[in-house]
Coordinates of C-alpha atoms in Angstrom, one line a residue:
M23 CA 109.3 139.1 270.2
T24 CA 111.9 136.4 269.2
Q25 CA 109.6 133.8 270.8
Q26 CA 106.7 135.2 268.8
M27 CA 108.8 134.8 265.6
E28 CA 109.7 131.2 266.5
E29 CA 106.0 130.4 267.1
M30 CA 105.0 131.6 263.7
S31 CA 104.2 128.7 261.4
I32 CA 105.7 128.4 257.9
T33 CA 102.3 129.3 256.4
E34 CA 102.3 132.6 258.4
H35 CA 105.9 133.3 257.3
L36 CA 104.9 132.8 253.7
S37 CA 101.7 134.9 254.1
E38 CA 103.8 137.7 255.6
L39 CA 106.4 137.5 252.8
R40 CA 103.6 137.5 250.2
K41 CA 102.1 140.7 251.8
R42 CA 105.5 142.4 251.7
L43 CA 106.0 141.4 248.0
I44 CA 102.6 142.8 247.1
Y45 CA 103.5 146.1 248.8
V46 CA 106.8 146.3 246.9
L47 CA 105.1 145.4 243.6
S48 CA 102.4 148.0 244.1
I49 CA 105.0 150.8 244.7
F50 CA 106.9 149.6 241.6
V51 CA 103.8 149.8 239.4
L52 CA 102.9 153.3 240.8
G53 CA 106.6 154.4 240.2
L54 CA 106.4 153.0 236.7
I55 CA 103.3 155.1 236.0
A56 CA 104.9 158.2 237.4
G57 CA 108.0 157.3 235.4
F58 CA 106.2 157.7 232.1
F59 CA 105.6 161.4 233.0
V60 CA 109.3 162.0 233.6
A61 CA 110.5 159.9 230.8
D62 CA 110.5 162.6 228.2
P63 CA 112.3 165.3 230.2
V64 CA 114.9 162.7 231.2
Y65 CA 115.3 161.6 227.5
Q66 CA 115.7 165.2 226.4
Y67 CA 118.4 165.7 229.1
L68 CA 120.3 162.5 228.2
T69 CA 120.2 163.1 224.4
K70 CA 121.4 166.8 224.8
S71 CA 124.3 166.0 227.1
E72 CA 127.9 166.3 226.0
S73 CA 128.2 162.6 225.7
A74 CA 125.4 162.3 223.2
K75 CA 126.0 165.5 221.1
G76 CA 128.3 163.7 218.7
F77 CA 125.7 161.1 217.7
V78 CA 122.6 161.1 215.5
L79 CA 120.4 158.4 217.0
H80 CA 118.2 156.4 214.8
A81 CA 115.1 154.3 215.4
F82 CA 115.3 150.9 213.7
S83 CA 111.9 149.6 214.7
F84 CA 108.5 151.1 215.5
W85 CA 109.0 150.1 219.2
D86 CA 112.4 151.7 219.8
G87 CA 110.9 155.0 221.1
I88 CA 108.4 153.5 223.5
G89 CA 111.0 150.9 224.5
I90 CA 113.4 153.7 225.6
Y91 CA 110.6 155.5 227.5
M92 CA 109.8 152.2 229.3
K93 CA 113.4 151.7 230.3
I94 CA 113.6 155.2 231.7
A95 CA 110.3 154.7 233.5
G96 CA 111.6 151.4 234.9
L97 CA 114.8 153.0 236.2
F98 CA 112.8 155.8 237.8
S99 CA 110.5 153.3 239.4
L100 CA 113.6 151.3 240.7
I101 CA 115.0 154.4 242.3
I102 CA 111.7 155.0 244.1
T103 CA 111.1 151.4 245.0
L104 CA 114.6 150.5 246.3
P105 CA 114.4 152.1 249.7
F106 CA 110.8 151.0 250.2
T107 CA 112.0 147.4 249.3
V108 CA 114.7 147.5 251.9
Y109 CA 112.2 148.8 254.5
Q110 CA 109.8 145.9 253.7
I111 CA 112.7 143.5 254.2
W112 CA 113.4 145.1 257.5
K113 CA 109.7 144.8 258.4
F114 CA 109.8 141.1 257.5
V115 CA 112.8 140.3 259.7
S116 CA 112.3 142.8 262.5
P117 CA 110.1 140.6 264.7
G118 CA 113.1 138.3 265.1
L119 CA 115.4 141.1 266.2
K120 CA 116.1 142.6 269.5
P121 CA 114.8 146.2 270.1
R122 CA 118.2 147.7 269.7
E123 CA 118.9 145.7 266.5
R124 CA 115.6 146.9 265.0
K125 CA 116.5 150.5 265.8
A126 CA 120.1 150.1 264.5
T127 CA 119.1 148.5 261.2
L128 CA 116.1 150.8 260.4
K129 CA 118.3 153.9 260.2
Y130 CA 120.1 152.5 257.1
V131 CA 117.0 152.7 254.9
P132 CA 117.1 156.4 253.9
Y133 CA 120.7 156.0 252.8
V134 CA 119.8 153.4 250.2
F135 CA 118.3 156.2 248.1
L136 CA 121.3 158.5 248.5
L137 CA 123.9 155.9 247.7
F138 CA 122.1 154.8 244.6
L139 CA 121.9 158.4 243.3
T140 CA 125.7 158.8 244.1
G141 CA 126.4 155.6 242.1
M142 CA 124.3 156.9 239.2
A143 CA 126.1 160.2 239.2
F144 CA 129.5 158.5 239.3
S145 CA 128.7 156.0 236.6
Y146 CA 127.0 158.5 234.3
Y147 CA 129.4 161.4 234.6
V148 CA 132.7 159.5 235.0
I149 CA 132.5 155.9 233.7
F150 CA 130.0 156.3 230.8
P151 CA 131.9 159.1 229.0
M152 CA 135.1 157.2 229.4
A153 CA 133.6 154.0 228.0
L154 CA 131.9 155.9 225.1
A155 CA 135.2 157.7 224.2
F156 CA 137.0 154.4 224.1
T157 CA 134.5 152.6 221.9
T158 CA 134.2 155.6 219.6
A159 CA 138.0 155.7 219.3
I160 CA 138.2 152.1 218.3
T161 CA 135.4 152.6 215.7
E162 CA 137.2 155.5 214.1
K163 CA 140.5 153.6 214.1
M164 CA 138.8 150.8 212.2
G165 CA 137.5 153.3 209.7
L166 CA 133.8 152.5 210.4
V167 CA 130.9 154.9 210.0
E168 CA 129.1 155.4 213.3
T169 CA 125.4 154.8 212.8
Y170 CA 123.8 154.1 216.1
G171 CA 120.2 153.2 217.0
M172 CA 118.7 154.9 220.0
K173 CA 118.1 151.4 221.5
Q174 CA 121.7 150.5 221.3
Y175 CA 122.9 153.8 222.8
F176 CA 120.6 153.6 225.8
S177 CA 121.2 149.9 226.3
F178 CA 124.9 150.7 226.5
L179 CA 124.2 153.6 228.9
F180 CA 121.9 151.6 231.2
G181 CA 124.2 148.6 231.0
I182 CA 126.9 150.7 232.7
V183 CA 124.9 153.0 235.0
L184 CA 122.6 150.4 236.6
P185 CA 125.2 147.8 237.8
V186 CA 127.5 150.5 239.2
S187 CA 124.7 152.2 241.0
L188 CA 123.7 149.0 242.6
L189 CA 127.3 148.3 243.6
F190 CA 127.4 151.6 245.5
E191 CA 124.9 150.0 247.9
L192 CA 127.7 147.6 249.1
P193 CA 128.7 149.5 252.3
L194 CA 125.1 149.9 253.3
L195 CA 124.3 146.3 252.6
I196 CA 127.3 145.1 254.7
M197 CA 126.3 147.5 257.6
F198 CA 122.8 146.2 257.4
L199 CA 123.9 142.5 257.5
T200 CA 126.3 143.3 260.3
G201 CA 123.4 144.9 262.2
L202 CA 121.5 141.6 261.8
R203 CA 124.6 139.7 263.0
I204 CA 124.9 137.8 259.7
L205 CA 128.3 139.4 258.9
N206 CA 131.1 140.9 261.0
P207 CA 134.5 142.5 260.2
I208 CA 136.4 139.4 261.1
R209 CA 134.5 137.3 258.5
L210 CA 134.8 140.1 255.9
R211 CA 138.6 140.3 256.3
K212 CA 138.8 136.5 255.8
M213 CA 136.7 136.9 252.7
R214 CA 138.8 139.7 251.3
R215 CA 140.6 137.7 248.6
V216 CA 137.4 136.2 247.3
S217 CA 135.6 139.5 247.5
Y218 CA 138.4 141.3 245.6
F219 CA 138.3 138.7 242.9
V220 CA 134.5 139.1 242.5
L221 CA 134.7 142.9 242.4
I222 CA 137.5 142.9 239.9
F223 CA 135.6 140.4 237.7
I224 CA 132.5 142.7 237.9
A225 CA 134.7 145.8 237.0
V226 CA 136.1 144.0 234.0
V227 CA 132.7 142.8 232.8
I228 CA 130.9 146.2 233.0
T229 CA 133.7 148.3 231.4
P230 CA 135.2 148.4 227.9
P231 CA 138.1 145.9 227.4
D232 CA 141.0 148.2 228.2
F233 CA 143.1 148.4 231.3
I234 CA 142.5 152.1 232.1
S235 CA 138.7 151.7 232.1
D236 CA 138.9 148.6 234.2
L237 CA 141.2 150.3 236.7
L238 CA 139.0 153.4 237.0
V239 CA 136.1 151.2 238.0
M240 CA 138.1 148.7 239.9
I241 CA 139.7 151.1 242.4
P242 CA 136.3 152.7 243.6
L243 CA 134.8 149.2 244.0
L244 CA 137.8 148.0 246.1
L245 CA 137.7 151.2 248.2
L246 CA 134.0 150.6 248.7
Y247 CA 134.7 147.2 250.1
E248 CA 137.4 148.5 252.5
I249 CA 135.0 151.3 253.6
S250 CA 132.4 148.5 254.1
V251 CA 134.8 146.6 256.4
L252 CA 135.5 149.7 258.4
L253 CA 131.8 150.5 258.8
S254 CA 131.1 146.9 259.7
A255 CA 133.8 147.1 262.4
I256 CA 132.1 150.2 263.9
V257 CA 128.7 148.5 264.0
Y258 CA 130.3 145.4 265.4
R259 CA 132.1 147.2 268.3
K260 CA 128.8 148.9 269.2
Q261 CA 127.2 145.5 269.3
L262 CA 129.9 144.0 271.6
A263 CA 129.6 147.1 273.9
A264 CA 125.9 146.7 274.1
D265 CA 126.2 142.9 274.8
E266 CA 128.7 143.6 277.5
E267 CA 126.4 146.2 279.1
I268 CA 123.5 143.7 279.1
E269 CA 125.7 141.0 280.5
S270 CA 127.0 143.3 283.3
R271 CA 123.4 144.3 284.2
Y272 CA 122.4 140.6 284.3
V273 CA 125.4 139.8 286.6
R274 CA 124.6 142.7 288.9
S275 CA 120.9 141.6 289.1
E276 CA 122.0 138.1 289.9
D277 CA 124.4 139.3 292.6
K278 CA 121.6 141.3 294.2
K279 CA 119.4 138.3 294.3
H280 CA 122.1 136.2 295.9
A281 CA 122.8 139.0 298.4
G282 CA 119.1 139.3 299.2

């Protein structure tokens, strides 16, 4: 199968990539259409939650309402499309993988959906109320009257929820790349300082400018990285064990040939 992958021309590679992209785009469009049907229930839930009860949201343009519905539909479509996208990536690279590597990496696909939902729940129920409380407290301290547009409220919401949800895919991504032998725990440990810096920078950017908010996001992200290293080590040990088994079989077969 690896030889088949090597014999494929650049044109065939591009044709295969184009086919995968069309599949992903088609699912995204279908998810977007379905998203418009769930946009109103989701909007009602979000605006009636504890976080939104203290606000009267206003529309400052004729397009604010449809714009929010489109954002909700887009997020819904992303949730549906994400695991399918990972599967299409796997389909694209799988011809170049060994059978055991194909089997090992395929099992990660369903967890993409679960980790994304976990990240959404954490960011919406933990980080977002904390960020909203902080910004509201500053506004009240400055003696300002809170008059928010629905567009600003939901932009603030999605600006926190979406990045954190995607970051929750980190352990799975690292396991997937380890399964493809692109990463390994040794390399990840060497990259720890740089990775910590990047994750801390992300935590500071997506949270309000106060130390407590940064810390509450920073700690889970750093823990996610360490969990990723541990999971990578598990995958890596299994790879080494499988390689040793194959090598021992090869040695035994060679010994039998020489003995014969």
